[in-house]
Every structure is written in C-alpha cells, then in structure tokens.
Coordinates of C-alpha atoms in Angstrom, one line a residue:
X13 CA 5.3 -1.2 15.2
X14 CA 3.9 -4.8 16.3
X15 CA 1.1 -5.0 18.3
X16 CA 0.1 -8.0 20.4
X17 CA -3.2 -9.4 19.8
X18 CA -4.3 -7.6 23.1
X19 CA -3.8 -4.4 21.9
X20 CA -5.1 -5.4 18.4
X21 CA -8.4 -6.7 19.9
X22 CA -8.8 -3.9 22.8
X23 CA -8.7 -6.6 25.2
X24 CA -6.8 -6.2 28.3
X25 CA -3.6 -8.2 28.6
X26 CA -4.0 -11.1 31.6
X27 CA -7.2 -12.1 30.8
X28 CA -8.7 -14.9 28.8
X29 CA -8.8 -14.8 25.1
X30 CA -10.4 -17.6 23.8
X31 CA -13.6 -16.3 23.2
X32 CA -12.5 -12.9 21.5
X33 CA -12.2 -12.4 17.5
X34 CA -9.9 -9.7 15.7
X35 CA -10.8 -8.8 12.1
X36 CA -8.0 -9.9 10.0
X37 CA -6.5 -9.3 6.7
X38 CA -2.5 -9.5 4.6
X39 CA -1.5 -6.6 3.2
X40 CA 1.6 -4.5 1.6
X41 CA 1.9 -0.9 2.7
X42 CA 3.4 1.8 0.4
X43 CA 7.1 3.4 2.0
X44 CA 6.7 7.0 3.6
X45 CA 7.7 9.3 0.7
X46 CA 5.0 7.7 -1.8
X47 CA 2.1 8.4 1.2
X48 CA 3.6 11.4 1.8
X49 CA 3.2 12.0 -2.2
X50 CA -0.3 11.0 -2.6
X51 CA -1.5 13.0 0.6
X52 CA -0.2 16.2 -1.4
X53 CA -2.2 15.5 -4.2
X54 CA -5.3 14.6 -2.0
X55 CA -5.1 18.0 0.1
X56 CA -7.8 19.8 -2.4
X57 CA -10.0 16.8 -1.8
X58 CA -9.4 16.8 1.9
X59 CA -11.2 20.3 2.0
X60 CA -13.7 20.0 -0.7
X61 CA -15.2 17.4 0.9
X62 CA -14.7 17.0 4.4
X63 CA -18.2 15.0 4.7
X64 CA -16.2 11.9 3.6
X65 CA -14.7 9.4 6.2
X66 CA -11.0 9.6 5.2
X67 CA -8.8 6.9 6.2
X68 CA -5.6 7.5 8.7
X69 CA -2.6 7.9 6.3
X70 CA -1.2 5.2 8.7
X71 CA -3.7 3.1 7.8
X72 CA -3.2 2.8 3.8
X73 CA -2.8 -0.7 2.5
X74 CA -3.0 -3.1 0.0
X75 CA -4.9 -5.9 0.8
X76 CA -3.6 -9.5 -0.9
X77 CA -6.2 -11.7 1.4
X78 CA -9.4 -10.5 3.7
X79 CA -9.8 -13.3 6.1
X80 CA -12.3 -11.2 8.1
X81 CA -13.3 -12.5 12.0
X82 CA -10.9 -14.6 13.4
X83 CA -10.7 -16.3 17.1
X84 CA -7.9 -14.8 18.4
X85 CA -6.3 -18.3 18.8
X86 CA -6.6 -18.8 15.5
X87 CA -3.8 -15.9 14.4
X88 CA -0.6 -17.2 16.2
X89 CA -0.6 -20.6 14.1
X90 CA -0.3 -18.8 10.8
X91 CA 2.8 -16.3 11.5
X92 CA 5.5 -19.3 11.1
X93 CA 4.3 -20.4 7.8
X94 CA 3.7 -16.7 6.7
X95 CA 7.2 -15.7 8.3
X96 CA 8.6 -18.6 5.7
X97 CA 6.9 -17.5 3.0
X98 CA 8.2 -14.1 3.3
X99 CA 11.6 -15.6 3.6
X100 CA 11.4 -17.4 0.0
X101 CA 9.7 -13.7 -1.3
X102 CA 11.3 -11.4 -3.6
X103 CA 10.6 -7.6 -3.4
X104 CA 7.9 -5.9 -5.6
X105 CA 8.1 -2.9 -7.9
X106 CA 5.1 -1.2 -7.4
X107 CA 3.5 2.6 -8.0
X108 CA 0.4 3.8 -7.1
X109 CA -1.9 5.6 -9.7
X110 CA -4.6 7.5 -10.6
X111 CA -8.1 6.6 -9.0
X112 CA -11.4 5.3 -9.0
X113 CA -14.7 4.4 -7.0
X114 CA -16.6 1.5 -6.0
X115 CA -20.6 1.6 -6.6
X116 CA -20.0 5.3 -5.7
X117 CA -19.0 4.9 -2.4
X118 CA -15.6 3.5 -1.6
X119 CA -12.6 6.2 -2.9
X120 CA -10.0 4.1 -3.8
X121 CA -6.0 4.7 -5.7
X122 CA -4.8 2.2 -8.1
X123 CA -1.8 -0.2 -8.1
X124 CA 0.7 -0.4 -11.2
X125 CA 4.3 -1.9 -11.6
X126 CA 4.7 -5.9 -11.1
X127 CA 1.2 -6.8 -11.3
X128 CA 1.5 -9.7 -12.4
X129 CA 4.1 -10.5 -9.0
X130 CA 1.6 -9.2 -7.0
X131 CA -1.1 -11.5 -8.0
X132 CA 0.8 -14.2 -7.3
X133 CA 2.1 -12.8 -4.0
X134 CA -1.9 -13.0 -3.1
X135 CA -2.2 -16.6 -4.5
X136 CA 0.3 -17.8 -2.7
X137 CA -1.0 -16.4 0.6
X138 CA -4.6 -17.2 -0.3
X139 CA -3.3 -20.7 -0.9
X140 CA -0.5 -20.9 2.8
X141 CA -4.0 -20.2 4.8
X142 CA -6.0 -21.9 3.4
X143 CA -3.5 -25.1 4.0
X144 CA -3.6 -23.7 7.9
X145 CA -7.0 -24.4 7.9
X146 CA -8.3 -20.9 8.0
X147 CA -11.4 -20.2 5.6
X148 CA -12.0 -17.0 4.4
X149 CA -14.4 -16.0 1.2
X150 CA -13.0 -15.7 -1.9
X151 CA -12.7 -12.6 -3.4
X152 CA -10.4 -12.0 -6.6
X153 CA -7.6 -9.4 -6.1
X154 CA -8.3 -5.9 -7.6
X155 CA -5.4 -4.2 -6.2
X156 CA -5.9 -0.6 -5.6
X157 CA -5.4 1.3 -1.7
X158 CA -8.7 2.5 -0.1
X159 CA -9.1 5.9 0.5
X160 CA -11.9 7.4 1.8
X161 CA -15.7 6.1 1.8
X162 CA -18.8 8.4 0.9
X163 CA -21.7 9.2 3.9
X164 CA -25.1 8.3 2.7
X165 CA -26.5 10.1 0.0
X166 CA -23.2 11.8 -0.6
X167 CA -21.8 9.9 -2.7
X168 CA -21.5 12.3 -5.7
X169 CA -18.6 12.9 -3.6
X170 CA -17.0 10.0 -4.0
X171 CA -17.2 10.3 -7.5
X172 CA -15.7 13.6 -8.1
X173 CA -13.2 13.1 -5.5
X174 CA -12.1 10.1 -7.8
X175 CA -12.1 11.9 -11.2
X176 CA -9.9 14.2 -9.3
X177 CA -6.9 11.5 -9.2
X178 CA -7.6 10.4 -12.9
X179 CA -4.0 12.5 -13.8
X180 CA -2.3 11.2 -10.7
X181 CA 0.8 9.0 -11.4
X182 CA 3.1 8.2 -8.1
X183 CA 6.6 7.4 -7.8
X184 CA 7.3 3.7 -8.3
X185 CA 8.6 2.0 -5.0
X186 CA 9.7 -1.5 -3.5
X187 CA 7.1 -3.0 -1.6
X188 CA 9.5 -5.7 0.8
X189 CA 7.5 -6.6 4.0
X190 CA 4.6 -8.8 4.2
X191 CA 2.2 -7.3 7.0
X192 CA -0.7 -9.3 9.4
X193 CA -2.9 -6.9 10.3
X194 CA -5.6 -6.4 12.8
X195 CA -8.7 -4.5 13.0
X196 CA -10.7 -3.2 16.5
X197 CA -13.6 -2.9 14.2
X198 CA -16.8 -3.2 16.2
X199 CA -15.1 -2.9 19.4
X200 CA -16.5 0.2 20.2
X201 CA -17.1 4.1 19.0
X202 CA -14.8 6.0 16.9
X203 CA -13.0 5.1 13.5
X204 CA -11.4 2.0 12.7
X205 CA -7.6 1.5 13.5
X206 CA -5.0 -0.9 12.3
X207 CA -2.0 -2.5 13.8
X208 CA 0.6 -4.7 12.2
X209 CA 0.1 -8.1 14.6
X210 CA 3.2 -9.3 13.0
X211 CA 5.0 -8.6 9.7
X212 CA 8.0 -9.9 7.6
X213 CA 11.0 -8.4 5.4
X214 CA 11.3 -10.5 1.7
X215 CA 15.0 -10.8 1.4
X216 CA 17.0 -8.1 -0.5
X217 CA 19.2 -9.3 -3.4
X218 CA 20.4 -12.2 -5.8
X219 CA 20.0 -14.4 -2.9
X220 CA 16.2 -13.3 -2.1
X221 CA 15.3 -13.6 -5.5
X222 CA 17.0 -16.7 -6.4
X223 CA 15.1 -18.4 -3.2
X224 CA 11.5 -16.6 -4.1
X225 CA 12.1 -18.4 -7.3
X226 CA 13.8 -21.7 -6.3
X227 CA 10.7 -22.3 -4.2

C-alpha cells in the first residue's frame, strides 16, 4: 500500500513540510510466493542466530538507485517522470539465489535471470533523476536483496549464515512494478520501516514490450 510522505516521514499530516527529509531509494520487490520460499529456507538461520538484526520480510528489496536524504519537497517532482518510465518498461525475469556477505557484516541473497535488463532498468533510473535535478552518489548496481546485518563483533555470524544459502536456488519470477520507497530512518527508536511512497506496474504483453523497446 502507498503511503503519503507524512506517514513515510513520521510527520503529522497538517503541518509544514518544507524543512523535513525522508531517506529515499528505487527498488523491485520479489512476488509473495518467492519471499515466502526464501523465509523457509532462512528459518534454521532465524534460530541459530537470533543476535542478527533481521530485516521485515515486508521489507526485502532490490535496490536499482539509493538517493539517500531527500527534502521532502523534493519527492513529488520525480513520480511523473518515473510513472512514464514505467509505462515504456517491460517486465523482468528474475530469481533469487544463493547468498553472500559484505565485509562480514551485511547478509545479503543474490539476483539471477535478466541481469543484463536489470542493469539497464537501474541506468535508466539513475539517468531520469539525475535529469530531475536530484543528486545522489554513485554507486554501481550489485544486485542482490539484504537480509540481515551482523551486531558488533559478531560477525562470524554473518558469515556462516551466508555459507548457509550457498545451495539455495529460488523460483524464477516477473518482477513488474517499479517502487519509490521511503525510509523513517533516524526518526526515532526501533527498526527501520519502509513504505512504497508511490509505485508503478510496467505494462504486460506485446504492447509493453514493444513500447519498453520503441523508447
């Protein structure tokens, strides 16, 4: 479900915005049945090593661009041209797959399927901000979905929680909504949540994929 940006934020609707700033990023989001698949395989990790901050099911992504802290102003300009890209966008065929770790602390899943679609789902979105006058660093896209992150000084964790997914190979699926998400990190105690701010359906069919390709 959409949020608006006050509930995104935390901020009560009615009052001034200008000076408040959402963390925001663009993102896919795997379909139901291949979450439901991966929590099933994740449930031994769950208990050997409940130390770990686990992310909400709800919350499992993959991100195509981190624009990070945003005036909340800032948002509303990019959802037409976003909404139009998503328009011209043809569905992906994607899986997710075994696992991995970064510097021993972030437990992350991997992406396969149209990788090389994918890649230039993010360019073009990287590209569609960046011409909305929204700067953001540049990081290259190493798709994967973030699952948990290590505790200091635990992060032998992390590591054998991600040897544990090494065999782990998911049902393929069609990823076929772009999603604008936003974060109340910062905002106060407790974990992180996400909220779709807005998000699009790429068209289904010939007709989507001949206007993804025809621009």
């Amino acid at each position: 479900m959409n949020e608006p940006l006050e509930a995104v934020t935390g901020h009560p609707a009615g009052e001034p915005v200008r000076a408040l700033t959402t963390r925001v990023f663009l993102a896919l989001a795997p379909p139901d049945d291949a979450k439901d698949e991966l929590e099933q395989v994740l449930r031994p990790a769950y208990d050997a090593y409940p130390r770990m901050r686990w992310n909400r099911i709800e919350d499992w992504h993959i991100t195509l661009a981190f624009l990070g802290e945003l005036p909340v102003t800032a948002v509303p300009p990019l959802m037409p041209p976003l909404a139009g890209l998503a328009a011209r966008q043809r569905p992906l065929r994607l899986a997710l797959c075994g696992g991995g770790h970064f510097d021993e602390r972030v437990l992350w899943t991997g992406v396969t399927g149209d990788l090389e679609g994918l890649h230039r789902l993010a360019a073009d979105v990287r590209t569609l901000v960046r011409e909305c006058g929204v700067s953001f660093p540049e990081r290259p896209l190493r798709p994967h979905l973030t699952l948990a992150r290590s505790r200091r000084g635990d992060h032998v964790d992390t590591v054998e929680a991600a040897a544990s997914l090494a065999a782990f190979a998911g049902r393929d699926w069609e990823a076929g909504r772009l999603h604008l998400v936003g974060s109340n990190i910062g905002r106060g105690p407790g974990p992180i949540h996400y909220r779709d701010i807005d998000a699009w359906d790429f068209p289904r069919g010939a007709g989507g994929a001949a206007r993804a390709t025809g621009g």
